[in-house]
Coordinates of C-alpha atoms and ligand atoms in Angstrom, one line a residue:
X1 CA 77.7 21.7 -27.9
X2 CA 76.9 20.8 -23.9
X3 CA 78.2 18.4 -22.5
X4 CA 74.6 16.4 -22.3
X5 CA 74.0 16.8 -25.9
X6 CA 77.4 15.3 -26.5
X7 CA 76.8 12.5 -24.2
X8 CA 72.5 12.0 -25.6
X9 CA 74.6 11.8 -29.2
X10 CA 76.5 8.8 -28.1
X11 CA 73.6 7.1 -26.9
X12 CA 71.9 4.6 -29.4
X13 CA 68.4 4.9 -29.8
X14 CA 67.4 1.7 -28.6
X15 CA 68.7 2.4 -25.1
X16 CA 66.8 6.1 -25.1
X17 CA 63.4 4.1 -25.4
X18 CA 64.6 1.8 -22.7
X19 CA 65.5 4.8 -20.9
X20 CA 62.1 6.5 -21.3
X21 CA 60.0 3.6 -20.8
X22 CA 61.6 3.4 -17.4
X23 CA 61.1 7.2 -16.6
X24 CA 58.3 7.4 -13.4
X25 CA 54.9 8.0 -14.6
X26 CA 53.8 11.5 -14.3
X27 CA 51.3 12.5 -12.0
X28 CA 48.0 14.5 -13.2
X29 CA 47.5 16.3 -10.0
X30 CA 50.7 18.3 -10.9
X31 CA 49.5 19.5 -14.4
X32 CA 46.7 21.5 -12.3
X33 CA 43.3 21.5 -13.9
X34 CA 44.4 23.4 -17.3
X35 CA 46.9 21.3 -18.0
X36 CA 45.0 18.5 -17.4
X37 CA 42.9 19.4 -19.6
X38 CA 45.3 19.8 -22.5
X39 CA 46.6 16.4 -21.9
X40 CA 43.6 14.8 -21.6
X41 CA 42.4 16.5 -25.5
X42 CA 45.5 15.7 -26.6
X43 CA 44.7 11.7 -25.6
X44 CA 41.7 12.5 -28.2
X45 CA 39.3 12.5 -25.1
X46 CA 36.9 15.7 -24.9
X47 CA 38.3 17.9 -22.7
X48 CA 35.0 18.1 -19.5
X49 CA 36.6 14.2 -19.0
X50 CA 39.2 16.3 -17.3
X51 CA 36.9 17.8 -14.9
X52 CA 35.5 14.7 -13.9
X53 CA 38.8 13.4 -13.1
X54 CA 40.5 16.5 -11.4
X55 CA 37.3 16.6 -9.0
X56 CA 37.7 12.9 -8.0
X57 CA 41.2 13.6 -7.4
X58 CA 41.1 16.4 -5.1
X59 CA 38.3 14.2 -3.5
X60 CA 41.4 12.4 -2.7
X61 CA 41.0 9.4 -5.2
X62 CA 44.3 7.8 -5.4
X63 CA 43.3 4.6 -8.0
X64 CA 42.0 5.3 -11.6
X65 CA 40.2 2.1 -11.4
X66 CA 37.9 4.0 -9.1
X67 CA 36.5 6.4 -11.5
X68 CA 33.6 4.9 -12.3
X69 CA 31.9 7.7 -14.3
X70 CA 35.1 7.2 -16.8
X71 CA 34.8 4.7 -19.7
X72 CA 36.8 1.1 -18.9
X73 CA 38.9 1.9 -21.9
X74 CA 39.7 5.7 -20.6
X75 CA 40.4 4.3 -17.4
X76 CA 43.0 1.6 -18.9
X77 CA 44.7 4.6 -20.5
X78 CA 45.4 6.4 -18.0
X79 CA 46.6 4.1 -15.9
X80 CA 49.1 2.8 -18.1
X81 CA 50.4 6.3 -18.9
X82 CA 49.9 8.1 -15.8
X83 CA 49.5 8.1 -11.8
X84 CA 47.1 10.4 -10.0
X85 CA 49.6 11.6 -7.6
X86 CA 47.5 11.3 -4.8
X87 CA 49.0 8.7 -1.9
X88 CA 47.5 5.4 -1.0
X89 CA 47.0 5.6 3.1
X90 CA 49.4 2.4 4.0
X91 CA 48.7 2.5 7.5
X92 CA 46.5 4.8 10.2
X93 CA 47.1 5.7 13.6
X94 CA 44.4 7.5 15.7
X95 CA 45.0 9.3 19.1
X96 CA 42.3 7.6 21.5
X97 CA 43.3 10.8 23.7
X98 CA 42.7 13.6 21.1
X99 CA 41.8 12.1 18.1
X100 CA 45.1 13.3 16.1
X101 CA 45.7 10.9 13.2
X102 CA 48.9 9.8 11.6
X103 CA 49.1 8.8 8.1
X104 CA 52.0 6.4 6.2
X105 CA 51.2 6.9 2.7
X106 CA 52.3 4.7 0.1
X107 CA 53.4 6.9 -3.3
X108 CA 52.9 5.6 -6.5
X109 CA 56.6 4.5 -6.8
X110 CA 56.6 2.5 -3.8
X111 CA 58.2 5.0 -1.5
X112 CA 56.4 5.7 1.6
X113 CA 55.8 9.4 3.7
X114 CA 54.0 10.7 6.6
X115 CA 51.6 13.2 7.5
X116 CA 49.8 13.9 10.5
X117 CA 46.4 15.3 10.8
X118 CA 45.9 17.3 14.0
X119 CA 42.7 18.6 15.5
X120 CA 42.6 22.4 16.7
X121 CA 39.7 24.9 18.5
X122 CA 39.3 26.3 14.9
X123 CA 39.4 22.9 12.9
X124 CA 41.9 20.3 11.6
X125 CA 45.2 21.4 10.1
X126 CA 47.4 18.7 8.0
X127 CA 51.1 18.4 9.0
X128 CA 52.7 17.3 5.0
X129 CA 55.6 15.9 4.0
X130 CA 57.9 17.6 1.2
X131 CA 60.4 15.1 0.2
X132 CA 61.1 11.5 0.7
X133 CA 63.4 11.6 3.2
X134 CA 65.9 14.8 3.6
X135 CA 69.2 16.1 3.1
X136 CA 69.8 18.2 5.9
X137 CA 70.9 15.9 8.6
X138 CA 70.0 17.5 11.4
X139 CA 71.2 15.7 14.7
X140 CA 67.8 15.4 16.4
X141 CA 65.9 14.4 13.2
X142 CA 64.5 10.9 12.4
X143 CA 63.4 12.0 9.0
X144 CA 67.5 13.1 7.7
X145 CA 68.6 9.0 8.6
X146 CA 69.2 7.9 5.4
X147 CA 69.3 10.9 3.7
X148 CA 66.8 12.3 0.7
X149 CA 65.6 9.7 -1.6
X150 CA 63.6 12.2 -3.9
X151 CA 61.5 15.6 -4.2
X152 CA 57.9 14.5 -4.1
X153 CA 56.2 16.7 -6.7
X154 CA 53.4 19.4 -6.1
X155 CA 50.5 16.7 -6.8
X156 CA 52.3 14.3 -3.9
X157 CA 52.1 17.3 -1.6
X158 CA 48.2 18.1 -2.7
X159 CA 47.4 14.7 -3.0
X160 CA 48.5 14.4 0.8
X161 CA 45.9 16.9 2.1
X162 CA 42.7 15.5 -0.2
X163 CA 43.5 12.1 0.9
X164 CA 43.4 12.8 4.6
X165 CA 40.1 14.8 4.0
X166 CA 38.7 12.0 2.3
X167 CA 39.3 9.4 4.9
X168 CA 38.5 12.0 7.7
X169 CA 35.5 13.0 6.0
X170 CA 35.5 17.0 7.1
X171 CA 37.5 19.7 5.8
X172 CA 40.6 20.6 6.5
X173 CA 41.0 24.1 7.5
X174 CA 44.9 25.1 7.7
X175 CA 48.3 23.0 6.3
X176 CA 51.8 23.0 7.9
X177 CA 54.9 22.0 6.0
X178 CA 56.6 20.6 8.7
X179 CA 56.5 16.4 8.0
X180 CA 59.2 14.9 6.1
X181 CA 61.5 16.7 4.1
X182 CA 63.1 20.5 3.3
X183 CA 60.4 22.7 1.7
X184 CA 62.9 24.9 0.6
X185 CA 64.9 22.4 -0.9
X186 CA 62.1 21.4 -3.2
X187 CA 61.2 24.8 -3.7
X188 CA 59.5 24.9 -7.1
X189 CA 57.1 22.1 -6.1
X190 CA 56.4 23.9 -3.1
X191 CA 55.3 26.8 -4.9
X192 CA 53.1 25.0 -7.0
X193 CA 51.8 23.4 -4.6
X194 CA 50.8 26.9 -2.9
X195 CA 49.5 28.3 -6.3
X196 CA 47.2 24.8 -6.0
X197 CA 45.9 24.7 -2.6
X198 CA 45.2 28.6 -2.4
X199 CA 43.6 28.9 -5.8
X200 CA 39.7 29.7 -5.3
X201 CA 38.9 27.3 -8.5
X202 CA 39.5 24.7 -6.6
X203 CA 37.3 26.0 -3.7
X204 CA 34.2 24.3 -5.9
X205 CA 35.6 20.8 -5.3
X206 CA 36.1 21.3 -1.4
X207 CA 39.8 21.8 -1.5
X208 CA 41.0 25.5 -1.0
X209 CA 42.5 26.9 1.9
X210 CA 44.1 30.6 2.7
X211 CA 47.5 31.4 2.7
X212 CA 47.3 33.2 6.1
X213 CA 46.4 29.0 7.2
X214 CA 49.5 27.9 5.8
X215 CA 53.1 27.9 7.6
X216 CA 56.3 26.4 5.6
X217 CA 58.9 25.7 8.2
X218 CA 62.7 26.0 7.2
X219 CA 66.0 25.1 8.8
X220 CA 67.5 28.1 7.1
X221 CA 68.2 28.5 3.2
X222 CA 68.9 31.9 3.3
X223 CA 68.8 32.2 -0.4
X224 CA 65.4 30.6 -0.6
X225 CA 63.9 32.6 2.4
X226 CA 64.8 35.8 0.5
X227 CA 62.9 34.0 -3.0
X228 CA 59.8 32.9 -0.9
X229 CA 59.7 36.6 0.8
X230 CA 59.4 37.6 -3.0
X231 CA 56.3 35.3 -3.9
X232 CA 54.2 37.3 -2.4
X233 CA 52.4 34.7 -0.2
X234 CA 50.8 35.8 2.9
X235 CA 52.0 32.2 4.4
X236 CA 53.5 31.8 7.8
X237 CA 57.2 31.2 7.8
X238 CA 58.9 29.0 10.6
X239 CA 62.4 28.8 11.4
X240 CA 63.8 26.4 13.0
X241 CA 66.5 27.5 14.9
X242 CA 66.7 25.5 18.0
X243 CA 70.5 27.2 19.1
X244 CA 71.6 30.8 19.7
X245 CA 74.8 30.6 18.8
X246 CA 76.7 29.5 15.7
X247 CA 79.0 26.7 17.7
X248 CA 75.9 24.8 18.8
X249 CA 73.4 25.3 15.5
X250 CA 76.5 23.9 13.7
X251 CA 76.5 20.8 16.0
X252 CA 73.0 20.2 15.9
X253 CA 72.3 21.6 12.2
X254 CA 74.7 20.7 9.3
X255 CA 72.9 23.6 7.6
X256 CA 74.6 26.0 9.8
X257 CA 77.9 25.4 8.5
X258 CA 76.4 27.3 5.1
X259 CA 75.1 30.2 6.7
X260 CA 75.5 31.6 10.0
X261 CA 72.9 32.7 12.4
X262 CA 73.4 36.7 11.0
X263 CA 72.8 35.2 7.4
X264 CA 69.7 33.5 8.9
X265 CA 68.3 36.3 10.8
X266 CA 69.2 39.1 8.6
X267 CA 66.8 37.2 6.0
X268 CA 64.2 36.8 8.5
X269 CA 64.1 40.4 9.2
X270 CA 63.8 41.0 5.6
X271 CA 61.1 38.6 5.0
X272 CA 59.2 40.8 7.9
X273 CA 59.7 43.5 6.3
X274 CA 58.4 42.7 2.8
X275 CA 55.8 40.6 3.8
X276 CA 54.7 42.0 7.6
X277 CA 54.2 38.5 8.3
X278 CA 54.7 37.5 11.8
X279 CA 58.0 34.6 11.9
X280 CA 57.8 31.9 14.2
X281 CA 60.5 30.6 15.7
X282 CA 61.0 26.6 16.5
X283 CA 63.4 25.7 19.3
X284 CA 64.0 22.0 19.8
X285 CA 65.1 21.9 23.6
X286 CA 67.9 19.3 23.9
X287 CA 69.0 18.5 27.5
X288 CA 72.4 19.7 28.5
X289 CA 72.6 21.1 24.8
X290 CA 71.0 24.1 24.4
X291 CA 68.3 24.4 27.3
X292 CA 69.7 26.0 30.3
X293 CA 68.9 29.5 31.6
X294 CA 72.0 31.2 29.8
X295 CA 71.0 30.0 26.5
X296 CA 67.6 31.4 27.6
X297 CA 69.0 35.1 27.5
X298 CA 71.4 34.3 25.1
X299 CA 68.2 33.5 22.6
X300 CA 66.1 36.5 23.9
X301 CA 69.5 38.9 23.0
X302 CA 69.3 37.7 19.9
X303 CA 66.3 37.9 18.8
X304 CA 65.4 41.1 20.2
X305 CA 69.0 42.0 18.4
X306 CA 67.8 41.1 14.9
X307 CA 63.9 41.6 15.3
X308 CA 64.1 44.7 17.1
X309 CA 60.3 45.5 17.6
X310 CA 59.1 43.3 14.7
X311 CA 56.5 41.0 16.1
X312 CA 57.5 37.1 16.3
X313 CA 56.8 34.1 18.4
X314 CA 59.4 31.3 20.1
X315 CA 57.9 28.0 19.7
X316 CA 59.9 25.2 22.3
X317 CA 60.0 21.8 21.7
X318 CA 60.3 19.2 24.0
X319 CA 63.0 16.9 21.7
X320 CA 61.8 13.3 21.2
X321 CA 63.5 10.6 21.6
X322 CA 65.2 9.5 18.5
X323 CA 66.6 5.9 19.0
X324 CA 70.0 6.0 19.8
X325 CA 70.7 9.4 19.4
X326 CA 68.9 11.8 22.3
X327 CA 66.4 10.9 24.9
X328 CA 63.0 13.0 25.0
X329 CA 62.9 16.3 26.9
X330 CA 60.6 17.0 29.8
X331 CA 57.9 19.4 29.8
X332 CA 58.6 21.2 33.0
X333 CA 62.2 21.9 31.5
X334 CA 60.5 23.4 29.2
X335 CA 57.8 25.3 30.8
X336 CA 61.1 26.9 32.5
X337 CA 62.8 27.8 29.8
X338 CA 59.5 29.4 28.4
X339 CA 59.2 31.3 31.7
X340 CA 63.1 32.5 31.3
X341 CA 62.1 34.0 27.7
X342 CA 59.0 35.4 28.8
X343 CA 60.9 37.5 31.8
X344 CA 63.1 38.4 29.3
X345 CA 60.1 39.8 27.1
X346 CA 60.1 37.5 24.5
X347 CA 56.9 35.9 23.2
X348 CA 57.1 31.8 24.1
X349 CA 55.2 28.7 24.1
X350 CA 55.6 25.3 24.7
X351 CA 53.8 23.3 21.9
X352 CA 50.8 21.4 22.7
X353 CA 52.1 17.6 22.5
X354 CA 49.3 16.1 20.1
X355 CA 48.2 12.6 19.9
X356 CA 50.8 11.7 22.7
X357 CA 49.5 7.7 22.5
X358 CA 51.0 7.8 19.0
X359 CA 53.4 10.4 19.0
X360 CA 56.3 8.4 17.2
X361 CA 58.3 11.6 16.3
X362 CA 58.3 12.5 12.4
X363 CA 60.1 10.1 10.4
X364 CA 59.6 7.1 12.6
X365 CA 56.5 5.8 11.3
X366 CA 58.2 5.2 7.8
X367 CA 61.2 3.8 9.1
X368 CA 59.1 1.5 11.3
X369 CA 57.9 0.3 8.1
X370 CA 60.6 -1.1 6.9
X371 CA 62.4 1.7 5.0
Ligands
SAH401 N1 62.6 20.5 7.3 C1 61.8 21.4 8.0 C2 60.5 21.3 8.2 C3 60.8 19.6 8.6 S1 61.0 19.2 10.5 C4 62.2 22.1 9.1 O1 63.8 21.7 9.5 O2 61.7 23.0 9.5 C5 59.7 20.0 11.7 C6 60.4 20.4 13.0 O3 60.2 19.4 13.9 C7 61.4 20.9 12.6 O4 61.5 22.4 13.7 C8 62.3 20.2 13.8 O5 63.7 20.7 13.9 C9 61.7 19.7 14.1 N2 61.8 18.3 14.9 C10 63.0 17.1 13.9 N3 62.8 16.5 15.0 C11 62.7 16.6 16.5 C12 62.9 16.0 17.4 N4 63.3 14.6 17.7 N5 62.2 16.3 18.7 C13 61.5 17.4 18.1 N6 61.3 18.3 17.0 C14 61.8 17.9 16.3

């Protein structure tokens, strides 16, 4: 008898019942359209109702009470047993300079997450969160303060796209998983989200994004990078590198104590060999820690050593101030660092600052909301 069933035998039936009542309500968006159909039939409703519910959830409806094409009794039954998974907009900031929108979303259990909607020449791209908080504890990142509270469900990740698309009233054509959380620490939900958002069967509902327009950013969980390569999604992998030697990286990112730069860059090389997708390396410039000309030299040598002639790109980000931890980095020094890399034959750009007037760095809106 394993430990779980042994313990379960000791729990009185009443206690089990109480626990079941307190479990969070399942979200319908995570079930997929087919799964939802089966669930709706199980409740004794006709299957076509699932199509109506699915369509409205993908259109960004977070509340069953708004689904007025369903009979009232059905809306009530659904609300008693489930949540949609589409988070509700709690706050919205819109940049007066470039129209970038930052959302503070509230999930059904009251937890809050953030997304940012950015305008590029080719269309709208949303930056989504994958967890509530984060366990990775990178020194410069506000999302890690307070640790991870829970994983988001696949539905809650998809729901951010649906809710933002409804709010802005235009099609979103790109997704980056660079919001709060470490996507590869919530692997199954992220893979199931990818399956749903790239599914052509959702195109008729206005929510289908090609894998080539999706990026996943990771602090470098090497075992999961390897697994991801086997999924064969043509997404872009972004690696949060932030240092060109193990000692500096360990100081900035605890994950580097588990995996060395050798582990990480070998995993990146293998990822490219299997997927043929260009890798993007994120490098946050922290003044006095990783931004000297000699750091640029070390970085160029490191990437060339592992990537050879394989295509890759370095994205430089002047560090955003996190209260009490780091002062903001300057764009001028980032431009100098970029020029140094370019001279050494490495493709590098300084990331454009979007919505400078609402540029609370990621994680700070949520903290400001009283978390
Ligand atoms: N956990 C994932 C995705 C979320 S972070 C990852 O680590 O990649 C998204 C990007 O923003 C990462 O490259 C992260 O290192 C960077 N970032 C976090 N805090 C920052 C700050 N204060 N200034 C600049 N970039 C930051």
